[in-house]
């Protein structure tokens, strides 16, 4: 039996995960009472390649989005040769999968010891800063590790504004005037100067990138130092479900968004600068779904065996409507209603915490009942990495599924 493996175990079973044609078959065969992740390697490959086909620069997968070896190994196999990493554990994971990959250490605030490991043990030469003291910290560690400043590219992270589902500029980034000083300082200490920004996550409008590029243009012109690379960060959105009560334009795909960003790159005079992007969500979101079970139906509320402390916290933070598909338990008496009519159900998470209620409903047939399974699609981003042991409920089972998820 190889369908259930501990993803924290150092190695997977020889034969790999048990394969099913689709999640329905997996649910009916395994009848799981705890969540089961359905991994779709073909989807992962397609989405990673779709991004790389439209982005001419270097694609550095953001490891934090989903650091599972199933994901990282597959990305390395299809030739992803750069990773955005933020900690020694992430260095190790990326290196284990892709020994020759370039690692970009783009967290602007790092521990001294982690910087030393990055420089001395992992050959990392690309790092982000948003303050002069971070530059001094890196320089000190470089000296201790015997690494010359000229080998380093220090990316000055710009503060940006956007309406992303997740706004990150409140935490990181230098204001334009400060960024000018930082670039000049990087140049003076003999390192290569780069510019970077990260406009947020699930960013639906290209204007966020265009505005950041405009700021980068201004900073570059004032600083008057050579710019070795421009890293446009992550944030490219994935297509989730549709909440019929809300009007919204369809989410752009990388094929829609990237060409528009590239036009802004040209307009702002960066066409001659090597580009890096750090996509996470756009590459992995669709590569995993999770089969959850309805533990109890109470009117329009469904109590399920997963929630915000396990696989679904990202949808809670980002107020995402997740696409779902009902897998009725055969032989159960259906709840009253029309099996073809879908209605919104409030989703109550598995833990005892009263915060553990999803911020958006699942749209399901009226007839859903206790004991049914629900396949929740597109949870590949920020699910496995954010699982907790809270209440002793840590989902940890994986199968492989061939068919793409369909709501
Ligand atoms: C989280 C993060 C990413 C990935 O973001 P996505 O929205 O998943 O694409 C990329 N770069 C940095 C610096 C990040 O913090």
Coordinates of N, CA, C and O and ligand atoms in Angstrom, one line a residue, residues 62 64-65 84 106-107 157 168 198 200-202 233-236 278-282 381-382, ligand 1:
X62 N 9.4 30.1 -6.4 CA 9.4 30.5 -5.0 C 9.1 29.3 -4.1 O 8.0 28.9 -4.1
X64 N 8.8 28.7 -1.0 CA 7.9 28.8 0.1 C 6.5 28.4 -0.3 O 5.7 28.0 0.5
X65 N 6.1 28.7 -1.6 CA 4.7 28.4 -2.0 C 4.3 27.0 -1.8 O 3.2 26.7 -1.5
X84 N 13.8 30.7 -5.7 CA 13.8 31.8 -4.7 C 13.6 31.1 -3.4 O 12.7 30.4 -3.1
X106 N 16.1 35.9 -1.5 CA 15.4 37.2 -1.7 C 14.6 37.7 -0.5 O 13.8 38.7 -0.6
X107 N 14.8 37.1 0.6 CA 14.2 37.6 1.8 C 15.0 38.9 2.3 O 16.2 38.7 2.5
X157 N 15.4 46.0 -2.7 CA 14.0 45.8 -2.9 C 13.2 47.1 -2.7 O 13.4 47.8 -1.7
X168 N 2.0 43.1 0.6 CA 3.2 42.8 1.3 C 4.1 44.0 1.5 O 5.1 44.0 2.3
X198 N 8.3 43.0 -5.1 CA 7.4 41.8 -5.0 C 6.0 42.5 -4.7 O 5.8 43.0 -3.6
X200 N 3.0 41.6 -4.3 CA 2.0 40.9 -3.4 C 1.8 39.5 -4.0 O 2.6 39.0 -4.7
X201 N 0.6 39.0 -3.7 CA 0.3 37.6 -4.2 C -1.1 37.7 -4.8 O -2.0 38.5 -4.3
X202 N -1.4 36.8 -5.8 CA -2.7 36.9 -6.5 C -3.0 38.3 -6.9 O -4.0 38.9 -6.6
X233 N 9.9 39.8 -9.2 CA 9.2 39.1 -8.1 C 8.1 38.1 -8.5 O 8.1 37.6 -9.6
X234 N 7.2 37.8 -7.6 CA 6.1 36.9 -7.9 C 4.8 37.6 -7.9 O 4.7 38.8 -8.2
X235 N 3.7 36.8 -7.5 CA 2.4 37.5 -7.4 C 1.4 37.1 -8.5 O 0.3 37.5 -8.4
X236 N 1.9 36.5 -9.6 CA 1.1 36.2 -10.7 C -0.1 35.3 -10.3 O 0.1 34.3 -9.6
X278 N 9.9 35.5 -9.9 CA 9.8 34.5 -8.8 C 8.4 34.0 -8.6 O 7.8 34.2 -7.6
X279 N 7.8 33.3 -9.7 CA 6.4 32.9 -9.5 C 6.3 31.7 -8.5 O 7.2 30.9 -8.4
X280 N 5.3 31.7 -7.8 CA 5.0 30.6 -6.9 C 3.6 30.0 -7.2 O 3.4 29.0 -7.9
X281 N 2.6 30.8 -6.8 CA 1.2 30.4 -7.0 C 0.8 30.0 -8.4 O 0.2 29.0 -8.6
X282 N 1.2 30.8 -9.4 CA 0.8 30.6 -10.8 C 1.3 29.2 -11.3 O 0.7 28.6 -12.2
X381 N -0.9 26.0 -3.8 CA -0.1 27.1 -3.2 C -0.5 27.3 -1.8 O -1.6 27.5 -1.4
X382 N 0.6 27.4 -0.9 CA 0.4 27.8 0.5 C -0.6 26.9 1.2 O -1.4 27.4 2.0
Ligands
LIG1 C1 6.1 34.8 -1.6 C2 7.0 35.4 -2.6 C3 7.0 35.0 -3.9 C4 6.0 34.1 -4.5 O1 4.7 34.7 -4.6 P1 3.5 34.1 -5.4 O2 2.4 35.1 -5.1 O3 3.2 32.8 -4.9 O4 3.9 34.1 -6.8 C5 8.0 35.5 -4.7 N1 8.9 36.4 -4.3 C6 8.9 36.8 -3.0 C7 10.0 37.7 -2.5 C8 8.0 36.3 -2.1 O5 8.0 36.7 -0.8

